JSON list of C-alpha atoms (C1' of nucleotides) in Angstrom, two decimals:
[
{"chain": "A", "resi": 801, "resn": "MET", "atom": "CA", "xyz": [-3.53, -18.70, -18.47]},
{"chain": "A", "resi": 802, "resn": "SER", "atom": "CA", "xyz": [-0.88, -17.80, -20.74]},
{"chain": "A", "resi": 803, "resn": "TRP", "atom": "CA", "xyz": [0.89, -14.40, -21.15]},
{"chain": "A", "resi": 804, "resn": "THR", "atom": "CA", "xyz": [-1.03, -12.92, -23.77]},
{"chain": "A", "resi": 805, "resn": "ASP", "atom": "CA", "xyz": [-0.10, -9.63, -25.35]},
{"chain": "A", "resi": 806, "resn": "GLU", "atom": "CA", "xyz": [-3.30, -7.86, -23.44]},
{"chain": "A", "resi": 807, "resn": "ARG", "atom": "CA", "xyz": [-2.61, -9.21, -20.23]},
{"chain": "A", "resi": 808, "resn": "VAL", "atom": "CA", "xyz": [1.69, -8.46, -20.61]},
{"chain": "A", "resi": 809, "resn": "GLU", "atom": "CA", "xyz": [0.20, -5.13, -21.48]},
{"chain": "A", "resi": 810, "resn": "THR", "atom": "CA", "xyz": [-1.77, -5.04, -17.91]},
{"chain": "A", "resi": 811, "resn": "LEU", "atom": "CA", "xyz": [1.41, -6.56, -16.08]},
{"chain": "A", "resi": 812, "resn": "LYS", "atom": "CA", "xyz": [3.67, -3.75, -17.49]},
{"chain": "A", "resi": 813, "resn": "ARG", "atom": "CA", "xyz": [0.94, -1.14, -16.73]},
{"chain": "A", "resi": 814, "resn": "MET", "atom": "CA", "xyz": [0.34, -1.74, -13.22]},
{"chain": "A", "resi": 815, "resn": "TRP", "atom": "CA", "xyz": [3.65, -2.79, -12.50]},
{"chain": "A", "resi": 816, "resn": "ALA", "atom": "CA", "xyz": [4.68, 0.68, -14.12]},
{"chain": "A", "resi": 817, "resn": "GLU", "atom": "CA", "xyz": [2.43, 2.10, -11.38]},
{"chain": "A", "resi": 818, "resn": "GLY", "atom": "CA", "xyz": [4.15, 0.85, -8.79]},
{"chain": "A", "resi": 819, "resn": "GLN", "atom": "CA", "xyz": [1.60, -1.83, -8.02]},
{"chain": "A", "resi": 820, "resn": "SER", "atom": "CA", "xyz": [2.78, -4.64, -5.79]},
{"chain": "A", "resi": 821, "resn": "ALA", "atom": "CA", "xyz": [2.94, -8.63, -7.79]},
{"chain": "A", "resi": 822, "resn": "SER", "atom": "CA", "xyz": [0.15, -9.55, -5.65]},
{"chain": "A", "resi": 823, "resn": "GLN", "atom": "CA", "xyz": [-1.84, -6.64, -6.62]},
{"chain": "A", "resi": 824, "resn": "ILE", "atom": "CA", "xyz": [-1.08, -7.48, -10.27]},
{"chain": "A", "resi": 825, "resn": "ALA", "atom": "CA", "xyz": [-1.44, -11.24, -10.07]},
{"chain": "A", "resi": 826, "resn": "LYS", "atom": "CA", "xyz": [-5.35, -10.74, -7.95]},
{"chain": "A", "resi": 827, "resn": "GLU", "atom": "CA", "xyz": [-6.37, -8.03, -11.14]},
{"chain": "A", "resi": 828, "resn": "LEU", "atom": "CA", "xyz": [-4.92, -10.48, -13.53]},
{"chain": "A", "resi": 829, "resn": "GLY", "atom": "CA", "xyz": [-6.38, -13.88, -12.24]},
{"chain": "A", "resi": 830, "resn": "GLY", "atom": "CA", "xyz": [-5.53, -17.27, -13.05]},
{"chain": "A", "resi": 831, "resn": "VAL", "atom": "CA", "xyz": [-1.80, -16.15, -11.88]},
{"chain": "A", "resi": 832, "resn": "THR", "atom": "CA", "xyz": [-0.01, -16.32, -9.10]},
{"chain": "A", "resi": 833, "resn": "ARG", "atom": "CA", "xyz": [2.21, -13.43, -7.49]},
{"chain": "A", "resi": 834, "resn": "ASN", "atom": "CA", "xyz": [5.29, -15.37, -8.07]},
{"chain": "A", "resi": 835, "resn": "ALA", "atom": "CA", "xyz": [4.44, -15.60, -12.07]},
{"chain": "A", "resi": 836, "resn": "VAL", "atom": "CA", "xyz": [3.81, -12.28, -12.25]},
{"chain": "A", "resi": 837, "resn": "ILE", "atom": "CA", "xyz": [7.56, -11.44, -10.40]},
{"chain": "A", "resi": 838, "resn": "GLY", "atom": "CA", "xyz": [8.89, -14.24, -12.74]},
{"chain": "A", "resi": 839, "resn": "LYS", "atom": "CA", "xyz": [7.58, -12.51, -15.92]},
{"chain": "A", "resi": 840, "resn": "VAL", "atom": "CA", "xyz": [8.62, -9.05, -14.87]},
{"chain": "A", "resi": 841, "resn": "HIS", "atom": "CA", "xyz": [12.02, -10.51, -14.28]},
{"chain": "A", "resi": 842, "resn": "ARG", "atom": "CA", "xyz": [11.58, -12.41, -18.03]},
{"chain": "A", "resi": 843, "resn": "LEU", "atom": "CA", "xyz": [10.44, -9.31, -19.57]},
{"chain": "A", "resi": 844, "resn": "GLY", "atom": "CA", "xyz": [13.42, -7.43, -17.88]},
{"chain": "A", "resi": 845, "resn": "LEU", "atom": "CA", "xyz": [11.45, -4.52, -16.26]},
{"chain": "A", "resi": 846, "resn": "SER", "atom": "CA", "xyz": [12.61, -5.63, -12.67]},
{"chain": "A", "resi": 847, "resn": "ASN", "atom": "CA", "xyz": [14.48, -2.24, -11.46]},
{"chain": "A", "resi": 848, "resn": "ARG", "atom": "CA", "xyz": [11.10, -0.16, -10.56]},
{"chain": "A", "resi": 849, "resn": "VAL", "atom": "CA", "xyz": [13.33, 2.98, -10.00]},
{"chain": "A", "resi": 850, "resn": "GLY", "atom": "CA", "xyz": [11.44, 6.34, -10.34]},
{"chain": "A", "resi": 851, "resn": "GLY", "atom": "CA", "xyz": [8.83, 7.51, -7.40]},
{"chain": "A", "resi": 852, "resn": "ASN", "atom": "CA", "xyz": [9.33, 4.07, -6.20]},
{"chain": "A", "resi": 853, "resn": "GLY", "atom": "CA", "xyz": [6.71, 3.42, -3.67]},
{"chain": "A", "resi": 854, "resn": "GLY", "atom": "CA", "xyz": [7.52, 0.27, -2.29]},
{"chain": "A", "resi": 855, "resn": "ARG", "atom": "CA", "xyz": [11.02, -0.15, -0.62]},
{"chain": "A", "resi": 856, "resn": "GLU", "atom": "CA", "xyz": [13.86, -2.66, -1.27]},
{"chain": "A", "resi": 857, "resn": "GLU", "atom": "CA", "xyz": [16.24, -4.27, 0.13]},
{"chain": "A", "resi": 858, "resn": "ALA", "atom": "CA", "xyz": [19.89, -5.29, -1.43]},
{"chain": "A", "resi": 859, "resn": "GLU", "atom": "CA", "xyz": [21.62, -7.11, 0.77]},
{"chain": "A", "resi": 860, "resn": "GLU", "atom": "CA", "xyz": [25.44, -8.03, -0.35]},
{"chain": "A", "resi": 861, "resn": "GLU", "atom": "CA", "xyz": [26.81, -11.26, -0.05]},
{"chain": "A", "resi": 862, "resn": "ALA", "atom": "CA", "xyz": [30.63, -10.78, 1.46]},
{"chain": "A", "resi": 863, "resn": "ALA", "atom": "CA", "xyz": [32.59, -12.94, -0.88]},
{"chain": "A", "resi": 864, "resn": "PRO", "atom": "CA", "xyz": [34.64, -15.67, 1.37]},
{"chain": "A", "resi": 865, "resn": "ALA", "atom": "CA", "xyz": [38.17, -14.28, 0.65]},
{"chain": "A", "resi": 866, "resn": "VAL", "atom": "CA", "xyz": [40.26, -17.49, 1.07]},
{"chain": "A", "resi": 867, "resn": "GLY", "atom": "CA", "xyz": [40.38, -21.00, 2.21]},
{"chain": "A", "resi": 868, "resn": "ALA", "atom": "CA", "xyz": [37.10, -22.83, 2.98]},
{"chain": "A", "resi": 869, "resn": "ALA", "atom": "CA", "xyz": [34.21, -21.96, 5.03]},
{"chain": "A", "resi": 870, "resn": "PRO", "atom": "CA", "xyz": [34.26, -23.54, 8.15]},
{"chain": "A", "resi": 871, "resn": "ALA", "atom": "CA", "xyz": [30.89, -24.65, 8.30]},
{"chain": "A", "resi": 872, "resn": "SER", "atom": "CA", "xyz": [29.08, -26.45, 5.60]},
{"chain": "A", "resi": 873, "resn": "PRO", "atom": "CA", "xyz": [29.80, -24.69, 2.13]},
{"chain": "A", "resi": 874, "resn": "PRO", "atom": "CA", "xyz": [27.79, -26.17, -0.65]},
{"chain": "A", "resi": 875, "resn": "PRO", "atom": "CA", "xyz": [29.73, -27.95, -3.23]},
{"chain": "A", "resi": 876, "resn": "ALA", "atom": "CA", "xyz": [28.98, -25.09, -5.05]},
{"chain": "A", "resi": 877, "resn": "PRO", "atom": "CA", "xyz": [28.92, -26.23, -8.70]},
{"chain": "A", "resi": 878, "resn": "PRO", "atom": "CA", "xyz": [30.35, -23.90, -11.33]},
{"chain": "A", "resi": 879, "resn": "ARG", "atom": "CA", "xyz": [28.34, -20.96, -11.88]},
{"chain": "A", "resi": 880, "resn": "PRO", "atom": "CA", "xyz": [29.33, -19.18, -15.09]},
{"chain": "A", "resi": 881, "resn": "GLU", "atom": "CA", "xyz": [28.13, -15.52, -14.60]},
{"chain": "A", "resi": 882, "resn": "PRO", "atom": "CA", "xyz": [28.33, -13.72, -17.62]},
{"chain": "A", "resi": 883, "resn": "ALA", "atom": "CA", "xyz": [29.82, -10.40, -17.77]},
{"chain": "A", "resi": 884, "resn": "ARG", "atom": "CA", "xyz": [27.25, -7.85, -16.46]},
{"chain": "A", "resi": 885, "resn": "PRO", "atom": "CA", "xyz": [26.75, -4.90, -19.11]},
{"chain": "A", "resi": 886, "resn": "ALA", "atom": "CA", "xyz": [27.78, -1.73, -17.77]},
{"chain": "A", "resi": 887, "resn": "GLU", "atom": "CA", "xyz": [24.50, -0.23, -17.60]},
{"chain": "A", "resi": 888, "resn": "PRO", "atom": "CA", "xyz": [20.92, -1.47, -18.55]},
{"chain": "A", "resi": 889, "resn": "PRO", "atom": "CA", "xyz": [19.66, 1.73, -21.25]},
{"chain": "A", "resi": 890, "resn": "ARG", "atom": "CA", "xyz": [16.62, 2.09, -18.67]},
{"chain": "A", "resi": 891, "resn": "ALA", "atom": "CA", "xyz": [14.69, 4.56, -19.36]},
{"chain": "A", "resi": 892, "resn": "ALA", "atom": "CA", "xyz": [15.06, 7.09, -16.76]},
{"chain": "A", "resi": 893, "resn": "GLU", "atom": "CA", "xyz": [12.09, 9.34, -15.63]},
{"chain": "A", "resi": 894, "resn": "PRO", "atom": "CA", "xyz": [13.05, 12.31, -13.14]},
{"chain": "A", "resi": 895, "resn": "ARG", "atom": "CA", "xyz": [9.71, 11.53, -11.39]},
{"chain": "A", "resi": 896, "resn": "PRO", "atom": "CA", "xyz": [6.42, 9.63, -12.41]},
{"chain": "A", "resi": 897, "resn": "ALA", "atom": "CA", "xyz": [4.60, 11.63, -10.04]},
{"chain": "A", "resi": 898, "resn": "PRO", "atom": "CA", "xyz": [2.18, 8.72, -9.30]},
{"chain": "A", "resi": 899, "resn": "GLU", "atom": "CA", "xyz": [-1.35, 10.49, -9.04]},
{"chain": "A", "resi": 900, "resn": "ARG", "atom": "CA", "xyz": [-1.94, 9.81, -5.17]},
{"chain": "A", "resi": 901, "resn": "PRO", "atom": "CA", "xyz": [-5.43, 9.16, -4.37]},
{"chain": "A", "resi": 902, "resn": "ALA", "atom": "CA", "xyz": [-5.07, 10.58, -0.73]},
{"chain": "A", "resi": 903, "resn": "PRO", "atom": "CA", "xyz": [-4.93, 14.00, -0.38]},
{"chain": "A", "resi": 904, "resn": "ALA", "atom": "CA", "xyz": [-3.53, 13.08, 2.85]},
{"chain": "A", "resi": 905, "resn": "PRO", "atom": "CA", "xyz": [-3.70, 16.90, 5.04]},
{"chain": "A", "resi": 906, "resn": "ALA", "atom": "CA", "xyz": [-1.06, 14.92, 7.29]},
{"chain": "A", "resi": 907, "resn": "ALA", "atom": "CA", "xyz": [1.71, 16.34, 9.29]},
{"chain": "A", "resi": 908, "resn": "PRO", "atom": "CA", "xyz": [3.92, 18.60, 6.93]},
{"chain": "A", "resi": 909, "resn": "ALA", "atom": "CA", "xyz": [6.62, 16.50, 6.00]},
{"chain": "A", "resi": 910, "resn": "ALA", "atom": "CA", "xyz": [9.55, 18.73, 6.49]},
{"chain": "A", "resi": 911, "resn": "PRO", "atom": "CA", "xyz": [13.11, 17.66, 5.14]},
{"chain": "A", "resi": 912, "resn": "VAL", "atom": "CA", "xyz": [14.72, 16.40, 8.14]},
{"chain": "A", "resi": 913, "resn": "PRO", "atom": "CA", "xyz": [17.98, 15.46, 8.07]},
{"chain": "A", "resi": 914, "resn": "ILE", "atom": "CA", "xyz": [18.30, 14.60, 11.38]},
{"chain": "A", "resi": 915, "resn": "ARG", "atom": "CA", "xyz": [17.47, 11.22, 12.87]},
{"chain": "A", "resi": 916, "resn": "LYS", "atom": "CA", "xyz": [16.78, 12.49, 16.35]},
{"chain": "A", "resi": 917, "resn": "PRO", "atom": "CA", "xyz": [13.35, 12.49, 17.64]},
{"chain": "A", "resi": 918, "resn": "VAL", "atom": "CA", "xyz": [11.79, 15.33, 16.31]},
{"chain": "A", "resi": 919, "resn": "VAL", "atom": "CA", "xyz": [9.63, 15.21, 18.59]},
{"chain": "A", "resi": 920, "resn": "THR", "atom": "CA", "xyz": [7.36, 18.32, 17.80]},
{"chain": "A", "resi": 921, "resn": "ALA", "atom": "CA", "xyz": [4.80, 18.30, 20.41]},
{"chain": "A", "resi": 922, "resn": "GLY", "atom": "CA", "xyz": [2.15, 20.40, 20.85]},
{"chain": "A", "resi": 923, "resn": "GLN", "atom": "CA", "xyz": [1.37, 20.13, 16.68]},
{"chain": "A", "resi": 924, "resn": "PRO", "atom": "CA", "xyz": [-2.90, 19.86, 16.44]},
{"chain": "A", "resi": 925, "resn": "LEU", "atom": "CA", "xyz": [-4.01, 16.85, 16.38]},
{"chain": "A", "resi": 926, "resn": "PRO", "atom": "CA", "xyz": [-5.90, 15.21, 13.44]},
{"chain": "A", "resi": 927, "resn": "PRO", "atom": "CA", "xyz": [-9.84, 15.37, 13.64]},
{"chain": "A", "resi": 928, "resn": "GLN", "atom": "CA", "xyz": [-10.83, 13.04, 16.56]},
{"chain": "A", "resi": 929, "resn": "PRO", "atom": "CA", "xyz": [-13.90, 12.00, 17.04]},
{"chain": "A", "resi": 930, "resn": "SER", "atom": "CA", "xyz": [-15.81, 14.19, 19.50]},
{"chain": "A", "resi": 931, "resn": "ALA", "atom": "CA", "xyz": [-18.02, 12.24, 21.95]},
{"chain": "A", "resi": 932, "resn": "ASN", "atom": "CA", "xyz": [-20.85, 14.41, 21.22]},
{"chain": "A", "resi": 933, "resn": "GLU", "atom": "CA", "xyz": [-21.80, 12.74, 18.17]},
{"chain": "A", "resi": 934, "resn": "ILE", "atom": "CA", "xyz": [-20.81, 9.59, 18.78]},
{"chain": "A", "resi": 935, "resn": "SER", "atom": "CA", "xyz": [-23.06, 7.06, 20.52]},
{"chain": "A", "resi": 936, "resn": "PRO", "atom": "CA", "xyz": [-21.90, 5.55, 23.73]},
{"chain": "A", "resi": 937, "resn": "GLU", "atom": "CA", "xyz": [-21.75, 2.15, 22.99]},
{"chain": "A", "resi": 938, "resn": "ALA", "atom": "CA", "xyz": [-19.44, 2.70, 19.89]},
{"chain": "A", "resi": 939, "resn": "LEU", "atom": "CA", "xyz": [-17.17, 5.16, 22.36]},
{"chain": "A", "resi": 940, "resn": "ALA", "atom": "CA", "xyz": [-17.11, 2.82, 24.67]},
{"chain": "A", "resi": 941, "resn": "SER", "atom": "CA", "xyz": [-15.78, -0.20, 22.26]},
{"chain": "A", "resi": 942, "resn": "VAL", "atom": "CA", "xyz": [-13.42, 2.49, 21.00]},
{"chain": "A", "resi": 943, "resn": "ARG", "atom": "CA", "xyz": [-11.73, 3.21, 24.32]},
{"chain": "A", "resi": 944, "resn": "GLU", "atom": "CA", "xyz": [-11.92, -0.58, 25.27]},
{"chain": "A", "resi": 945, "resn": "VAL", "atom": "CA", "xyz": [-10.26, -1.88, 21.67]},
{"chain": "A", "resi": 946, "resn": "GLU", "atom": "CA", "xyz": [-7.81, 0.96, 21.59]},
{"chain": "A", "resi": 947, "resn": "LYS", "atom": "CA", "xyz": [-6.28, -0.09, 25.27]},
{"chain": "A", "resi": 948, "resn": "ARG", "atom": "CA", "xyz": [-5.78, -3.77, 22.66]},
{"chain": "A", "resi": 949, "resn": "ALA", "atom": "CA", "xyz": [-4.63, -2.16, 19.64]},
{"chain": "A", "resi": 950, "resn": "ARG", "atom": "CA", "xyz": [-1.74, -3.79, 18.39]},
{"chain": "A", "resi": 951, "resn": "ARG", "atom": "CA", "xyz": [0.08, -0.59, 17.58]},
{"chain": "A", "resi": 952, "resn": "LEU", "atom": "CA", "xyz": [0.95, -1.22, 14.25]},
{"chain": "A", "resi": 953, "resn": "THR", "atom": "CA", "xyz": [3.53, 1.04, 12.87]},
{"chain": "A", "resi": 954, "resn": "LEU", "atom": "CA", "xyz": [3.02, 2.24, 9.06]},
{"chain": "A", "resi": 955, "resn": "MET", "atom": "CA", "xyz": [4.57, -0.57, 7.37]},
{"chain": "A", "resi": 956, "resn": "GLU", "atom": "CA", "xyz": [2.44, -3.11, 9.18]},
{"chain": "A", "resi": 957, "resn": "LEU", "atom": "CA", "xyz": [-0.84, -1.65, 8.07]},
{"chain": "A", "resi": 958, "resn": "THR", "atom": "CA", "xyz": [-2.03, -4.18, 5.74]},
{"chain": "A", "resi": 959, "resn": "GLU", "atom": "CA", "xyz": [-5.48, -4.77, 4.17]},
{"chain": "A", "resi": 960, "resn": "ARG", "atom": "CA", "xyz": [-7.09, -6.75, 6.94]},
{"chain": "A", "resi": 961, "resn": "THR", "atom": "CA", "xyz": [-5.45, -4.86, 9.51]},
{"chain": "A", "resi": 962, "resn": "CYS", "atom": "CA", "xyz": [-7.49, -1.84, 11.10]},
{"chain": "A", "resi": 963, "resn": "LYS", "atom": "CA", "xyz": [-6.00, 1.28, 10.00]},
{"chain": "A", "resi": 964, "resn": "TRP", "atom": "CA", "xyz": [-7.42, 3.92, 12.66]},
{"chain": "A", "resi": 965, "resn": "PRO", "atom": "CA", "xyz": [-4.55, 6.16, 13.90]},
{"chain": "A", "resi": 966, "resn": "ILE", "atom": "CA", "xyz": [-4.16, 6.78, 17.73]},
{"chain": "A", "resi": 967, "resn": "GLY", "atom": "CA", "xyz": [-2.08, 9.55, 19.24]},
{"chain": "A", "resi": 968, "resn": "ASP", "atom": "CA", "xyz": [-0.28, 12.24, 17.82]},
{"chain": "A", "resi": 969, "resn": "PRO", "atom": "CA", "xyz": [1.85, 11.48, 14.60]},
{"chain": "A", "resi": 970, "resn": "ALA", "atom": "CA", "xyz": [4.14, 14.65, 15.81]},
{"chain": "A", "resi": 971, "resn": "THR", "atom": "CA", "xyz": [5.39, 12.14, 18.39]},
{"chain": "A", "resi": 972, "resn": "ASP", "atom": "CA", "xyz": [6.12, 8.70, 18.80]},
{"chain": "A", "resi": 973, "resn": "ASP", "atom": "CA", "xyz": [3.40, 8.19, 20.65]},
{"chain": "A", "resi": 974, "resn": "PHE", "atom": "CA", "xyz": [1.28, 7.40, 17.38]},
{"chain": "A", "resi": 975, "resn": "TRP", "atom": "CA", "xyz": [0.55, 4.06, 16.22]},
{"chain": "A", "resi": 976, "resn": "PHE", "atom": "CA", "xyz": [-2.34, 2.11, 14.24]},
{"chain": "A", "resi": 977, "resn": "CYS", "atom": "CA", "xyz": [-5.02, 0.20, 15.60]},
{"chain": "A", "resi": 978, "resn": "GLY", "atom": "CA", "xyz": [-3.69, -2.83, 13.55]},
{"chain": "A", "resi": 979, "resn": "LEU", "atom": "CA", "xyz": [-6.82, -5.37, 15.02]},
{"chain": "A", "resi": 980, "resn": "PRO", "atom": "CA", "xyz": [-8.11, -7.30, 12.21]},
{"chain": "A", "resi": 981, "resn": "SER", "atom": "CA", "xyz": [-10.10, -5.19, 9.83]},
{"chain": "A", "resi": 982, "resn": "SER", "atom": "CA", "xyz": [-13.79, -6.43, 9.18]},
{"chain": "A", "resi": 983, "resn": "ALA", "atom": "CA", "xyz": [-14.41, -7.76, 5.96]},
{"chain": "A", "resi": 984, "resn": "GLY", "atom": "CA", "xyz": [-13.38, -5.37, 3.30]},
{"chain": "A", "resi": 985, "resn": "LYS", "atom": "CA", "xyz": [-13.05, -2.19, 5.96]},
{"chain": "A", "resi": 986, "resn": "PRO", "atom": "CA", "xyz": [-10.15, -0.42, 6.55]},
{"chain": "A", "resi": 987, "resn": "TYR", "atom": "CA", "xyz": [-11.27, -0.29, 10.34]},
{"chain": "A", "resi": 988, "resn": "CYS", "atom": "CA", "xyz": [-11.67, -2.75, 12.85]},
{"chain": "A", "resi": 989, "resn": "GLU", "atom": "CA", "xyz": [-15.07, -3.30, 14.23]},
{"chain": "A", "resi": 990, "resn": "ALA", "atom": "CA", "xyz": [-15.27, -0.87, 16.84]},
{"chain": "A", "resi": 991, "resn": "HIS", "atom": "CA", "xyz": [-13.44, 1.87, 14.86]},
{"chain": "A", "resi": 992, "resn": "VAL", "atom": "CA", "xyz": [-15.78, 1.28, 11.76]},
{"chain": "A", "resi": 993, "resn": "GLY", "atom": "CA", "xyz": [-18.45, 2.22, 14.24]},
{"chain": "A", "resi": 994, "resn": "VAL", "atom": "CA", "xyz": [-17.10, 5.40, 14.64]},
{"chain": "A", "resi": 995, "resn": "ALA", "atom": "CA", "xyz": [-15.79, 6.23, 11.28]},
{"chain": "A", "resi": 996, "resn": "PHE", "atom": "CA", "xyz": [-18.90, 5.05, 8.93]},
{"chain": "A", "resi": 997, "resn": "GLN", "atom": "CA", "xyz": [-22.37, 6.65, 10.92]},
{"chain": "A", "resi": 998, "resn": "PRO", "atom": "CA", "xyz": [-25.43, 6.69, 9.40]},
{"chain": "A", "resi": 999, "resn": "MET", "atom": "CA", "xyz": [-26.77, 10.50, 8.55]},
{"chain": "A", "resi": 1000, "resn": "SER", "atom": "CA", "xyz": [-29.14, 9.88, 11.13]},
{"chain": "A", "resi": 1001, "resn": "ALA", "atom": "CA", "xyz": [-27.04, 8.93, 13.95]},
{"chain": "A", "resi": 1002, "resn": "ARG", "atom": "CA", "xyz": [-25.76, 12.66, 13.62]},
{"chain": "A", "resi": 1003, "resn": "ARG", "atom": "CA", "xyz": [-28.78, 14.57, 14.29]},
{"chain": "A", "resi": 1004, "resn": "ASP", "atom": "CA", "xyz": [-28.33, 17.99, 14.05]},
{"chain": "A", "resi": 1005, "resn": "ARG", "atom": "CA", "xyz": [-26.38, 18.63, 17.19]},
{"chain": "A", "resi": 1006, "resn": "ARG", "atom": "CA", "xyz": [-27.33, 22.43, 17.85]},
{"chain": "A", "resi": 1007, "resn": "ARG", "atom": "CA", "xyz": [-24.74, 25.08, 16.96]},
{"chain": "B", "resi": 966, "resn": "DC", "atom": "C1'", "xyz": [1.65, -13.81, 10.51]},
{"chain": "B", "resi": 967, "resn": "DC", "atom": "C1'", "xyz": [1.17, -10.53, 7.08]},
{"chain": "B", "resi": 968, "resn": "DC", "atom": "C1'", "xyz": [3.64, -8.74, 3.29]},
{"chain": "B", "resi": 969, "resn": "DT", "atom": "C1'", "xyz": [7.62, -7.71, -0.50]},
{"chain": "B", "resi": 970, "resn": "DG", "atom": "C1'", "xyz": [10.67, -8.79, -4.58]},
{"chain": "B", "resi": 971, "resn": "DA", "atom": "C1'", "xyz": [14.78, -11.89, -5.79]},
{"chain": "B", "resi": 972, "resn": "DT", "atom": "C1'", "xyz": [16.22, -16.14, -7.15]},
{"chain": "B", "resi": 973, "resn": "DT", "atom": "C1'", "xyz": [16.58, -21.03, -8.69]},
{"chain": "B", "resi": 974, "resn": "DC", "atom": "C1'", "xyz": [15.59, -25.24, -11.43]},
{"chain": "B", "resi": 975, "resn": "DG", "atom": "C1'", "xyz": [12.48, -28.34, -13.03]},
{"chain": "B", "resi": 976, "resn": "DC", "atom": "C1'", "xyz": [9.11, -28.67, -16.51]},
{"chain": "C", "resi": 445, "resn": "DG", "atom": "C1'", "xyz": [9.53, -19.42, -21.33]},
{"chain": "C", "resi": 446, "resn": "DC", "atom": "C1'", "xyz": [6.64, -20.78, -16.85]},
{"chain": "C", "resi": 447, "resn": "DG", "atom": "C1'", "xyz": [6.07, -20.36, -12.17]},
{"chain": "C", "resi": 448, "resn": "DA", "atom": "C1'", "xyz": [5.85, -22.86, -7.71]},
{"chain": "C", "resi": 449, "resn": "DA", "atom": "C1'", "xyz": [9.49, -23.08, -4.30]},
{"chain": "C", "resi": 450, "resn": "DT", "atom": "C1'", "xyz": [12.88, -21.03, -1.72]},
{"chain": "C", "resi": 451, "resn": "DC", "atom": "C1'", "xyz": [14.79, -17.17, -0.24]},
{"chain": "C", "resi": 452, "resn": "DA", "atom": "C1'", "xyz": [15.68, -12.58, 2.48]},
{"chain": "C", "resi": 453, "resn": "DG", "atom": "C1'", "xyz": [13.70, -8.87, 4.08]},
{"chain": "C", "resi": 454, "resn": "DG", "atom": "C1'", "xyz": [10.07, -5.47, 6.55]}
]
DNA sequence: CCCTGATTCGC
DNA sequence: GCGAATCAGG
């Protein structure tokens, strides 16, 4: 596969959308995420500024002051470092405002400058499956599984981890199930059972 | 272990 | 120019 104009365009578009390199690679096909990243760099669109959805870490290397480093300094061949241009003329978009597919009725993201435990308990919990419309087996399965949940944080979730929220988001007592999700589904087997119910299963409960 | 992007360097 | 290997971090 080669970087045709079309493929490059797709790459640019998806990268601008904030898609990860691996997602782009998957979409394009025939390339790895490394290839995508390499291309991104060659195209000079590294810094994904703007509504940056992904986090980046930029660690600085401390310059070894003087003398030799005590433990195993590689020969360090001559590394001609071209002078950096003052500032790359990056188009600065104030806020791309990427469309979010998820309405996310979650807790209000209050501007909390404080890092203290803002444990505002007593908030209304997100809708939890009520026992009276779920099969006893599924319920039991869920309770069982939640004892073994991996208790993942938001950042630890992946495409193949169960994203079922457990606990109160307003407190520290909150995590995601994190067990292996069943193929293509957002939840593990147990939570799929309570998340997706055939209409027939929720027979008219009397009001 | 899953993931992320960054960098290097032989091709 | 390309991208696998490697690195570095979450």
